[in-house]
JSON list of C-alpha atoms in Angstrom, two decimals:
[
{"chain": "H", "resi": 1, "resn": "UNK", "atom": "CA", "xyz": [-72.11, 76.20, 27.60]},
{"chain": "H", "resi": 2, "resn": "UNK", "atom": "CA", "xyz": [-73.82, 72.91, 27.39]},
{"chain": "H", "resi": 3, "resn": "UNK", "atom": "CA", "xyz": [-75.37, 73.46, 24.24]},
{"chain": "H", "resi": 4, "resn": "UNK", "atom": "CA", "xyz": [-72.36, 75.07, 22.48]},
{"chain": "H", "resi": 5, "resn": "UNK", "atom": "CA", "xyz": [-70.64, 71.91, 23.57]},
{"chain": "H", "resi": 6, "resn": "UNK", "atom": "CA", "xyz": [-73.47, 69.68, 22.07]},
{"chain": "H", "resi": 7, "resn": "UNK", "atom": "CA", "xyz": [-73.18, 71.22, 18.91]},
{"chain": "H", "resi": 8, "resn": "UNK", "atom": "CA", "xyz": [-69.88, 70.67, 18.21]},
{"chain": "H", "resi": 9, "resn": "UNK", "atom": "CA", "xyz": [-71.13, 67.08, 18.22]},
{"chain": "H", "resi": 10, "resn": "UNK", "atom": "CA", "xyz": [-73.38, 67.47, 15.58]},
{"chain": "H", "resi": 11, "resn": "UNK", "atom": "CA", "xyz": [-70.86, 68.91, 13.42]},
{"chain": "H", "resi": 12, "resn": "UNK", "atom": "CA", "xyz": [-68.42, 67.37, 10.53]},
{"chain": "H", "resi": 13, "resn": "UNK", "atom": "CA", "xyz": [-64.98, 68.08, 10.78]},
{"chain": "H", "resi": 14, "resn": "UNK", "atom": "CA", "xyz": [-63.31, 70.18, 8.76]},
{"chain": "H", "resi": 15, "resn": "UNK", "atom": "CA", "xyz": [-58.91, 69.97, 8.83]},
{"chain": "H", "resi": 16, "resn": "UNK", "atom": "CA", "xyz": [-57.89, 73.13, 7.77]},
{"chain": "H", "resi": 17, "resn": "UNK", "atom": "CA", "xyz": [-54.21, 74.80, 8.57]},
{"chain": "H", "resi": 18, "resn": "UNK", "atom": "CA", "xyz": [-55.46, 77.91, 8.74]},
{"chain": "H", "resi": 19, "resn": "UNK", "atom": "CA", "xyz": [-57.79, 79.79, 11.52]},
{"chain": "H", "resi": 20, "resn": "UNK", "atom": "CA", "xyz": [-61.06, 81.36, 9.38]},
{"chain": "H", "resi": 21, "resn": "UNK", "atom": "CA", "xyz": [-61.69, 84.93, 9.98]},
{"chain": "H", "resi": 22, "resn": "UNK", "atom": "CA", "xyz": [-65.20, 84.96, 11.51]},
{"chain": "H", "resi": 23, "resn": "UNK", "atom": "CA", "xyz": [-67.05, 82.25, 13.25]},
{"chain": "H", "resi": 24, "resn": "UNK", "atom": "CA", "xyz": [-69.10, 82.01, 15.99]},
{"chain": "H", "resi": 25, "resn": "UNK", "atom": "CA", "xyz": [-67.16, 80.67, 19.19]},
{"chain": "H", "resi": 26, "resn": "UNK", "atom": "CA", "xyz": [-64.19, 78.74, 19.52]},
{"chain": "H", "resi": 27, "resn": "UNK", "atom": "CA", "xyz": [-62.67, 75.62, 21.44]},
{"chain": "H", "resi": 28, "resn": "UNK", "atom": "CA", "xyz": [-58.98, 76.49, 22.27]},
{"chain": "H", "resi": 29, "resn": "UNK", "atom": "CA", "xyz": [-56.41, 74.25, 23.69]},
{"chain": "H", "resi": 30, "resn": "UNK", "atom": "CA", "xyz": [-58.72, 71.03, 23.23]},
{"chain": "H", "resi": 31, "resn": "UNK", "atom": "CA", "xyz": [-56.92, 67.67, 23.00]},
{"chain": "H", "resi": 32, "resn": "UNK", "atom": "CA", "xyz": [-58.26, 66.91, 18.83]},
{"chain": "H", "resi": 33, "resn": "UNK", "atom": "CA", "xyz": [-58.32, 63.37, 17.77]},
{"chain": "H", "resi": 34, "resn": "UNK", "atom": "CA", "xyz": [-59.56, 64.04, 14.38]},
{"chain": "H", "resi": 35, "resn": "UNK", "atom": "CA", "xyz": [-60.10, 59.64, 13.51]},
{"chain": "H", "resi": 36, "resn": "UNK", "atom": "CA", "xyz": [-57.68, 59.99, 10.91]},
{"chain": "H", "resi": 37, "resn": "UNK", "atom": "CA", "xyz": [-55.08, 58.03, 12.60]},
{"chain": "H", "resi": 38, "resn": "UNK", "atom": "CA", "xyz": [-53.04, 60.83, 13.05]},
{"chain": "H", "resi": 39, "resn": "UNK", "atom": "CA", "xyz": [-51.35, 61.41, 17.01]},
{"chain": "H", "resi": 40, "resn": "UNK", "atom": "CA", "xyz": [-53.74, 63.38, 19.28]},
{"chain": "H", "resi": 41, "resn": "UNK", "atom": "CA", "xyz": [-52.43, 67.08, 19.49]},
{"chain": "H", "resi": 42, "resn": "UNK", "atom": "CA", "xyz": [-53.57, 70.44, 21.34]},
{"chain": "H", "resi": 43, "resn": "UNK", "atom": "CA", "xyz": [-54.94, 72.81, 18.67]},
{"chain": "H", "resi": 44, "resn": "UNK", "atom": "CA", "xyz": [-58.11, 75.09, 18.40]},
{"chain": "H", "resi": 45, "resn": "UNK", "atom": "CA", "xyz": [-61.91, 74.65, 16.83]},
{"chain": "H", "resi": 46, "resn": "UNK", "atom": "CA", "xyz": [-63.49, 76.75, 15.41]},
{"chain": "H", "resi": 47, "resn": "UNK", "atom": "CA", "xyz": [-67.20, 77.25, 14.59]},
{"chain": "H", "resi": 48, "resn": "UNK", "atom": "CA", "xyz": [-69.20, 79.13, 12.47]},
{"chain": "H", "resi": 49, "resn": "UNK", "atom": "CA", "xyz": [-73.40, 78.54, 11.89]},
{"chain": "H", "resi": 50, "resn": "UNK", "atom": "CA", "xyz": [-73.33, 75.46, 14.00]},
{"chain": "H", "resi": 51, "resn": "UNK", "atom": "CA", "xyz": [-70.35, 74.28, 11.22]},
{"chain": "H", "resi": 52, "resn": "UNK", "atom": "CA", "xyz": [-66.82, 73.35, 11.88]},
{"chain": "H", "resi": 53, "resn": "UNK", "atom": "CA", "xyz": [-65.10, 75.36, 10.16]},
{"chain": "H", "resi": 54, "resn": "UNK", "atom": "CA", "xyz": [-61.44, 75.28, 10.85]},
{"chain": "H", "resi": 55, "resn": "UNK", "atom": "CA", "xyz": [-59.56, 72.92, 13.27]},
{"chain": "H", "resi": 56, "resn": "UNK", "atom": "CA", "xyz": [-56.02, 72.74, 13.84]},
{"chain": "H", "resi": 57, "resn": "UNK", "atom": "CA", "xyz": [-52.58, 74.42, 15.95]},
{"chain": "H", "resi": 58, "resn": "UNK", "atom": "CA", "xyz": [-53.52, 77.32, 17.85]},
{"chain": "H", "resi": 59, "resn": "UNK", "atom": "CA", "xyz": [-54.54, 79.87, 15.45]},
{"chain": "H", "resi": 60, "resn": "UNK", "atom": "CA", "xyz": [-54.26, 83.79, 15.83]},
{"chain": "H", "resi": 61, "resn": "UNK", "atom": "CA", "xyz": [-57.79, 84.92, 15.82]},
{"chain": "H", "resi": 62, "resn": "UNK", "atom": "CA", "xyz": [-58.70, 86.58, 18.52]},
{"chain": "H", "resi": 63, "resn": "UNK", "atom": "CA", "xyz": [-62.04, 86.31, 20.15]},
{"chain": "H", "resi": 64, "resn": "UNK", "atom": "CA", "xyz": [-63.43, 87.44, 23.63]},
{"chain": "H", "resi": 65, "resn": "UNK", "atom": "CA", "xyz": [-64.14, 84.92, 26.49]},
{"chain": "H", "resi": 66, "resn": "UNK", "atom": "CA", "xyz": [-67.68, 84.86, 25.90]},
{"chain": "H", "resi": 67, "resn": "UNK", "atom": "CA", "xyz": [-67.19, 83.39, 22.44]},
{"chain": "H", "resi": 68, "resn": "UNK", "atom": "CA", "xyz": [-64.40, 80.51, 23.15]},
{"chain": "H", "resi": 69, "resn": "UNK", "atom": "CA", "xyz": [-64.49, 77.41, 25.43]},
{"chain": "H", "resi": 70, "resn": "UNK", "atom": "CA", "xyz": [-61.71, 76.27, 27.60]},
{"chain": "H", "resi": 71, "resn": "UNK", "atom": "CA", "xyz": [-60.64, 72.97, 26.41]},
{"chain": "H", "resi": 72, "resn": "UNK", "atom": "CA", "xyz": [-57.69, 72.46, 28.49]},
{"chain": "H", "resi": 73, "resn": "UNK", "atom": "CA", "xyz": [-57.46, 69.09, 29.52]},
{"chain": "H", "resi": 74, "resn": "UNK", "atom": "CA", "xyz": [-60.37, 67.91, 27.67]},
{"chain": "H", "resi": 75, "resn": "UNK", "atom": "CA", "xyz": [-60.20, 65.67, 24.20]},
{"chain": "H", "resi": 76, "resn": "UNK", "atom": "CA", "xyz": [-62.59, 66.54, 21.24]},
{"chain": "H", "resi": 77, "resn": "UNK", "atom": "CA", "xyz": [-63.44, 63.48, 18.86]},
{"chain": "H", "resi": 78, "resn": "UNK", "atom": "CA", "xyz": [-65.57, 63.00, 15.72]},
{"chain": "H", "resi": 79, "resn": "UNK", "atom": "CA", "xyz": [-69.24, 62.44, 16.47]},
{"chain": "H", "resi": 80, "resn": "UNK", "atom": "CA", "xyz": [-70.06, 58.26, 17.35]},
{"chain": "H", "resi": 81, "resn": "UNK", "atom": "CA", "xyz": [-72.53, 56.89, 15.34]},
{"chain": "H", "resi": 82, "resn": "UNK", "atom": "CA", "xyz": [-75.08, 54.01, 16.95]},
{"chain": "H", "resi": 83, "resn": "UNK", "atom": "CA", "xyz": [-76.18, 52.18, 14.60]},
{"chain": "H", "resi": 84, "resn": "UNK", "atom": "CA", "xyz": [-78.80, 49.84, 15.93]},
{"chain": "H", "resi": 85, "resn": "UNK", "atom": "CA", "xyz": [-81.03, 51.94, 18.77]},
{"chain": "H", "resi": 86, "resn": "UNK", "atom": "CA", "xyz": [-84.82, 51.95, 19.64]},
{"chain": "H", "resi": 87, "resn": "UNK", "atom": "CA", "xyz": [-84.74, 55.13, 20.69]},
{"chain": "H", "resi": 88, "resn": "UNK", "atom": "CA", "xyz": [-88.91, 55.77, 20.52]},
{"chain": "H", "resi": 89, "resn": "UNK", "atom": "CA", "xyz": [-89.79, 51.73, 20.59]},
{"chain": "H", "resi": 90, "resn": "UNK", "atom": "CA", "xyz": [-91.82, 50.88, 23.58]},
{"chain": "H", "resi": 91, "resn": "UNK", "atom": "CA", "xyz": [-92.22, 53.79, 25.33]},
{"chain": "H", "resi": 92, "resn": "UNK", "atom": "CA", "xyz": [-90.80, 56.91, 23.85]},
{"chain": "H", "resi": 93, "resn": "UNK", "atom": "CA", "xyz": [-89.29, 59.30, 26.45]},
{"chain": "H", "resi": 94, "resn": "UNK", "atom": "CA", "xyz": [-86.79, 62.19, 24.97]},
{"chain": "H", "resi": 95, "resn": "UNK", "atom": "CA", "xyz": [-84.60, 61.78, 27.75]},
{"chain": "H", "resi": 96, "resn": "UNK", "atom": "CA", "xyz": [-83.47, 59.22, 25.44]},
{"chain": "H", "resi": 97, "resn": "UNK", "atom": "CA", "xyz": [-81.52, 61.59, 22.67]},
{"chain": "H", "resi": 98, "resn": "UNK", "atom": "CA", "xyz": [-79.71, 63.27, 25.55]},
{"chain": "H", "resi": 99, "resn": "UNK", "atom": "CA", "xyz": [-78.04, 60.33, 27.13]},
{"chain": "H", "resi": 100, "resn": "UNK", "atom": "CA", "xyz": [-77.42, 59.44, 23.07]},
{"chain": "H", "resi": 101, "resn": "UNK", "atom": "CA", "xyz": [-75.73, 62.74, 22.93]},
{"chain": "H", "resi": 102, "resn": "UNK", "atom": "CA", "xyz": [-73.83, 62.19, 26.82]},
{"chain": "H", "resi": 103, "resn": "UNK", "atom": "CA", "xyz": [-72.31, 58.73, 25.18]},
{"chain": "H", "resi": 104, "resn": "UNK", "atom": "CA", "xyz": [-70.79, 61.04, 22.22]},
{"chain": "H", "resi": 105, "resn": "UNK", "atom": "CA", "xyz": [-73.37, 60.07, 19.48]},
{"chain": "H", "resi": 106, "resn": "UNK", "atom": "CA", "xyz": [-74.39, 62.23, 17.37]},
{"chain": "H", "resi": 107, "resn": "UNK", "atom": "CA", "xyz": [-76.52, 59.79, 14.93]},
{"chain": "H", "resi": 108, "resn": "UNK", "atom": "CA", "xyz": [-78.39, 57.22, 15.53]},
{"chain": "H", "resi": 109, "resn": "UNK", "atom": "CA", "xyz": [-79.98, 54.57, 13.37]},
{"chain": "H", "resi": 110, "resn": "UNK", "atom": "CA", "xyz": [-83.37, 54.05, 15.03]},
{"chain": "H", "resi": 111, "resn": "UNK", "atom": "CA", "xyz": [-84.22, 49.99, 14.15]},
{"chain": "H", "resi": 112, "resn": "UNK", "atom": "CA", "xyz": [-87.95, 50.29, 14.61]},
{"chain": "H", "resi": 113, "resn": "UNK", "atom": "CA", "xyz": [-89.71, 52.89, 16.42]},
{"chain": "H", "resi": 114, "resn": "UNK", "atom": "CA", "xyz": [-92.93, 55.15, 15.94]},
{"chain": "H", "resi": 115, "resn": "UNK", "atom": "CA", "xyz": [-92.11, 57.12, 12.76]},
{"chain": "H", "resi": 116, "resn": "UNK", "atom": "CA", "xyz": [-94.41, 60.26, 14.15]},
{"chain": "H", "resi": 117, "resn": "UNK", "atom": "CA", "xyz": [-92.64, 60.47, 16.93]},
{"chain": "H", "resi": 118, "resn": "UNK", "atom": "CA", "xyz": [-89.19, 59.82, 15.78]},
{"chain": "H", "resi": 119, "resn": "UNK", "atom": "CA", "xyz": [-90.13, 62.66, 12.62]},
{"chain": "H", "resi": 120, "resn": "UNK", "atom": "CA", "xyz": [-90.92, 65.24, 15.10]},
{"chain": "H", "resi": 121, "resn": "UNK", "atom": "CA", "xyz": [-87.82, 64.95, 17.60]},
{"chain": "H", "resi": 122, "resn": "UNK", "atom": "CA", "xyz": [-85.59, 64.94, 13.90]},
{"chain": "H", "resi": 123, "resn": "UNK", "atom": "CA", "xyz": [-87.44, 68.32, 12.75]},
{"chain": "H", "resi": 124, "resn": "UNK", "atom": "CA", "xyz": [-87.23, 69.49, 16.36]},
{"chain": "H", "resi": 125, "resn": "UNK", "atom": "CA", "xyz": [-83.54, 68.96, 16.65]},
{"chain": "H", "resi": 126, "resn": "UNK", "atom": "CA", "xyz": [-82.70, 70.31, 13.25]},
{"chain": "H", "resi": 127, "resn": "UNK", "atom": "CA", "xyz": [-84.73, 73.45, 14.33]},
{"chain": "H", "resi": 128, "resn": "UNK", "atom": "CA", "xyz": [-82.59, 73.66, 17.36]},
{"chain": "H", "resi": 129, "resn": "UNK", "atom": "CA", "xyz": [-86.00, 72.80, 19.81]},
{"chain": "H", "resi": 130, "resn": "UNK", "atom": "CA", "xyz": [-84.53, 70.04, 20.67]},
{"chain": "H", "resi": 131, "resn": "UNK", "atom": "CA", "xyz": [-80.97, 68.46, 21.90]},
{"chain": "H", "resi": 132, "resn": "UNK", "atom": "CA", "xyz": [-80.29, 65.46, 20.30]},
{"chain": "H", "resi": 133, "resn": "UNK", "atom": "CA", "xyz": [-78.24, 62.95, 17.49]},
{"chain": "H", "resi": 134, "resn": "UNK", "atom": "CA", "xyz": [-79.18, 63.26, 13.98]},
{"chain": "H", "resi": 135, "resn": "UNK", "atom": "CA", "xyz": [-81.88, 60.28, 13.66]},
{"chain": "H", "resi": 136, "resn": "UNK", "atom": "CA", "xyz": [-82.00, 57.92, 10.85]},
{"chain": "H", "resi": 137, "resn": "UNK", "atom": "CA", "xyz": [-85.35, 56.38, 10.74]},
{"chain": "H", "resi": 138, "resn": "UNK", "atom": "CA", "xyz": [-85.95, 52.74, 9.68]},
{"chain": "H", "resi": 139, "resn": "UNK", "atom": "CA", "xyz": [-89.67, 52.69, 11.20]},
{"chain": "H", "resi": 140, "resn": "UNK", "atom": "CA", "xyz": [-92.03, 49.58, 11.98]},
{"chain": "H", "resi": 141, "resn": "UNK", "atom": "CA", "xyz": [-89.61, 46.37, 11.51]},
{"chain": "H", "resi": 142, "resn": "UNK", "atom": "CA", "xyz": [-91.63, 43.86, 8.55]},
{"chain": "H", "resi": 143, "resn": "UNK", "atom": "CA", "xyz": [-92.48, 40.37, 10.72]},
{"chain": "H", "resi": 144, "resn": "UNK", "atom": "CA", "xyz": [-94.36, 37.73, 9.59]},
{"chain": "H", "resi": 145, "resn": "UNK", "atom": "CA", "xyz": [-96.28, 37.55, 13.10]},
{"chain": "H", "resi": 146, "resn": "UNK", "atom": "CA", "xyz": [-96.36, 40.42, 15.69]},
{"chain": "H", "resi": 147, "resn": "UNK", "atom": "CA", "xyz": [-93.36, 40.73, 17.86]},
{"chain": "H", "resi": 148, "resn": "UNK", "atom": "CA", "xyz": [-93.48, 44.13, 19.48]},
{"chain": "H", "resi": 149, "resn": "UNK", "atom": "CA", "xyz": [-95.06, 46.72, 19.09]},
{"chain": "H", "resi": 150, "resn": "UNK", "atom": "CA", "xyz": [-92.85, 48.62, 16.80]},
{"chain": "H", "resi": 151, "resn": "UNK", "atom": "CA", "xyz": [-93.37, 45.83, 14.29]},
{"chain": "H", "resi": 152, "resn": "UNK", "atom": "CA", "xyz": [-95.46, 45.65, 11.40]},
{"chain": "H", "resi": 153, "resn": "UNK", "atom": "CA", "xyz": [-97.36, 41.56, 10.11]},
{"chain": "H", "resi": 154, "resn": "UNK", "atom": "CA", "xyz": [-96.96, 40.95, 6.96]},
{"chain": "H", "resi": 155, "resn": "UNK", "atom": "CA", "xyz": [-97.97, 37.63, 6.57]},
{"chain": "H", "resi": 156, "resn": "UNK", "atom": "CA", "xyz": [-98.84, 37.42, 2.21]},
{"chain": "H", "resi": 157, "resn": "UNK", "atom": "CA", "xyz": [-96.80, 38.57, -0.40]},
{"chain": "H", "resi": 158, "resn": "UNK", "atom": "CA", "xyz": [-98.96, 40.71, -1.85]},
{"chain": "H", "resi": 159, "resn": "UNK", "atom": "CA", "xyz": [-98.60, 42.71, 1.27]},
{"chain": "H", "resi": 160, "resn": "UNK", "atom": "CA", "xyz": [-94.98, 43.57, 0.89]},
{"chain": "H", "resi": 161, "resn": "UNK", "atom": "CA", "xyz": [-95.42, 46.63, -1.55]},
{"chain": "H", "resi": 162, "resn": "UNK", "atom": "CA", "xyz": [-98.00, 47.94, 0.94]},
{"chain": "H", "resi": 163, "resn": "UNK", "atom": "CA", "xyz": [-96.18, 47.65, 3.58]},
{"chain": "H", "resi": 164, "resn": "UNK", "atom": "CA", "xyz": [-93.05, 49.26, 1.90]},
{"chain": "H", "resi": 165, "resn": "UNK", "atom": "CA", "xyz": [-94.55, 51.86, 0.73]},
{"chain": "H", "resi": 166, "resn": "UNK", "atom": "CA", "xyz": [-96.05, 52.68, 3.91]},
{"chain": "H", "resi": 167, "resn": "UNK", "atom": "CA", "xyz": [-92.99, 52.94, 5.55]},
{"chain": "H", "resi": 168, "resn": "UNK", "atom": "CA", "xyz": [-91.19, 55.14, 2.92]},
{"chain": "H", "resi": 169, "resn": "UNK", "atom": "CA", "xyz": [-94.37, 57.10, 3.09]},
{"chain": "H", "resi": 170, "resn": "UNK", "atom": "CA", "xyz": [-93.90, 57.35, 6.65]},
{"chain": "H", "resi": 171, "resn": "UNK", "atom": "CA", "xyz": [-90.23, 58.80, 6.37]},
{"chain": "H", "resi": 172, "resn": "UNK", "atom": "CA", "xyz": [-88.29, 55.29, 6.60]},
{"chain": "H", "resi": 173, "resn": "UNK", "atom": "CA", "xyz": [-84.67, 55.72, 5.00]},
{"chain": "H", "resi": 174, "resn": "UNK", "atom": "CA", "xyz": [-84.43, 51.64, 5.66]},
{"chain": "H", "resi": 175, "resn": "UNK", "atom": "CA", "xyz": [-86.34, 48.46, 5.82]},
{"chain": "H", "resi": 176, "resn": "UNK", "atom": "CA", "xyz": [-85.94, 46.09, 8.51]},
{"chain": "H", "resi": 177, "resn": "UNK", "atom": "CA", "xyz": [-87.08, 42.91, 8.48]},
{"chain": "H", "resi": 178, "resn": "UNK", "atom": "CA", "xyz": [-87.69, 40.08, 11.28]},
{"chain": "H", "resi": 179, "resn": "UNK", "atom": "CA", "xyz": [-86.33, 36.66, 10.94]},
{"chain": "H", "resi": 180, "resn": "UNK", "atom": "CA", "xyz": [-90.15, 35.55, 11.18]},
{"chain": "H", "resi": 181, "resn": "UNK", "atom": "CA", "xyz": [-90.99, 36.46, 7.92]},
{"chain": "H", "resi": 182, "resn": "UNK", "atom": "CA", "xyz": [-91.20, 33.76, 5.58]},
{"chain": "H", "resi": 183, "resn": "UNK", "atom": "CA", "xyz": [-88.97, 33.01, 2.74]},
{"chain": "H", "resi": 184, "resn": "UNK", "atom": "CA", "xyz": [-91.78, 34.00, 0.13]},
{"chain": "H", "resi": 185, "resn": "UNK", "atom": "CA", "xyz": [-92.97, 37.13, 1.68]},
{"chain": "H", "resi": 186, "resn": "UNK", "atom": "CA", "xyz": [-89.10, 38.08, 2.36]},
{"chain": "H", "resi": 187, "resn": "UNK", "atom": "CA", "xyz": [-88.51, 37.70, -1.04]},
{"chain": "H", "resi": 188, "resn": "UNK", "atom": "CA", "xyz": [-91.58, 40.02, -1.79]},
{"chain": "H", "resi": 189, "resn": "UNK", "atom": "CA", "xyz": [-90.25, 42.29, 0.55]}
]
């Protein structure tokens, strides 16, 4: 149940007036605020290959117990997004991506971490290893002088490419810089 619950948070959804003909489970008479604005009502989900694929009044397909959730009472909302963690900064523990995923986030924009280990826990949630929020990865933060030890000196210029290109090497979809970098090098950068 838990992780057929955690999916659903990982999941885009879908409006559609119309229950599809096959999926994999449903959520029935689940409170849907769909973030559109429009007034909470009770209606169905329904899921298909970890996709949303139909959401709306209580449709007629009929499924067995085993492949529908109960969500009387409960509310179903569009995944959060956090967009300024450290979720593998000083110490990287996984424990971290659950309580991520307890808060209702689904991403999470990691502000400087290790890129290894934030790269594995992505492939191992995609791969369905793993519970977790879909991580965007900005890697080692750019400081002029060493901050933490997610953070990356550079202290010339002509270290900016470098040190860009490292970090897209590495899997970075972002650059983040520290306020410590000098107007010259941020420039560079």
């Amino acid at each position: 149940m838990r992780v057929e619950v955690t999916i659903l948070g990982l999941l885009v959804l879908a409006a559609s007036a119309h229950a599809p003909t096959n999926v994999d489970f449903a959520v029935r008479n689940v409170t849907i605020i769909d973030g559109t604005g429009r007034t909470p009502y009770v209606g169905d989900v329904f899921v298909d290959d970890r996709r949303i694929v139909g959401a709306g009044a209580r449709g007629d397909i009929s499924l067995t117990s085993d492949d529908t959730i109960d969500g009387t009472g409960r509310f179903l909302i569009p995944g959060l997004i956090d967009m300024h963690a450290h979720v593998a900064s000083f110490t990287p523990h996984p424990e971290g991506l659950d309580a991520l995923l307890a808060a209702g986030i689904t991403t999470a924009r990691d502000m400087g971490g290790d890129l290894a280990t934030l790269q594995s826990w992505r492939e191992e949630v995609a791969h369905g290893e793993r519970q977790g929020p879909e991580l965007i990865m900005v890697g080692a933060t750019l400081n002029g002088g060493e901050a933490a030890p997610f953070h990356r000196v550079v202290a010339r210029p002509g270290d900016a490419d470098a040190a860009v290109a490292e970090m897209a090497q590495a899997g970075a979809a972002e650059i983040k810089v520290h306020n410590a970098l000098s107007p010259n090098v941020l420039s560079a950068v």
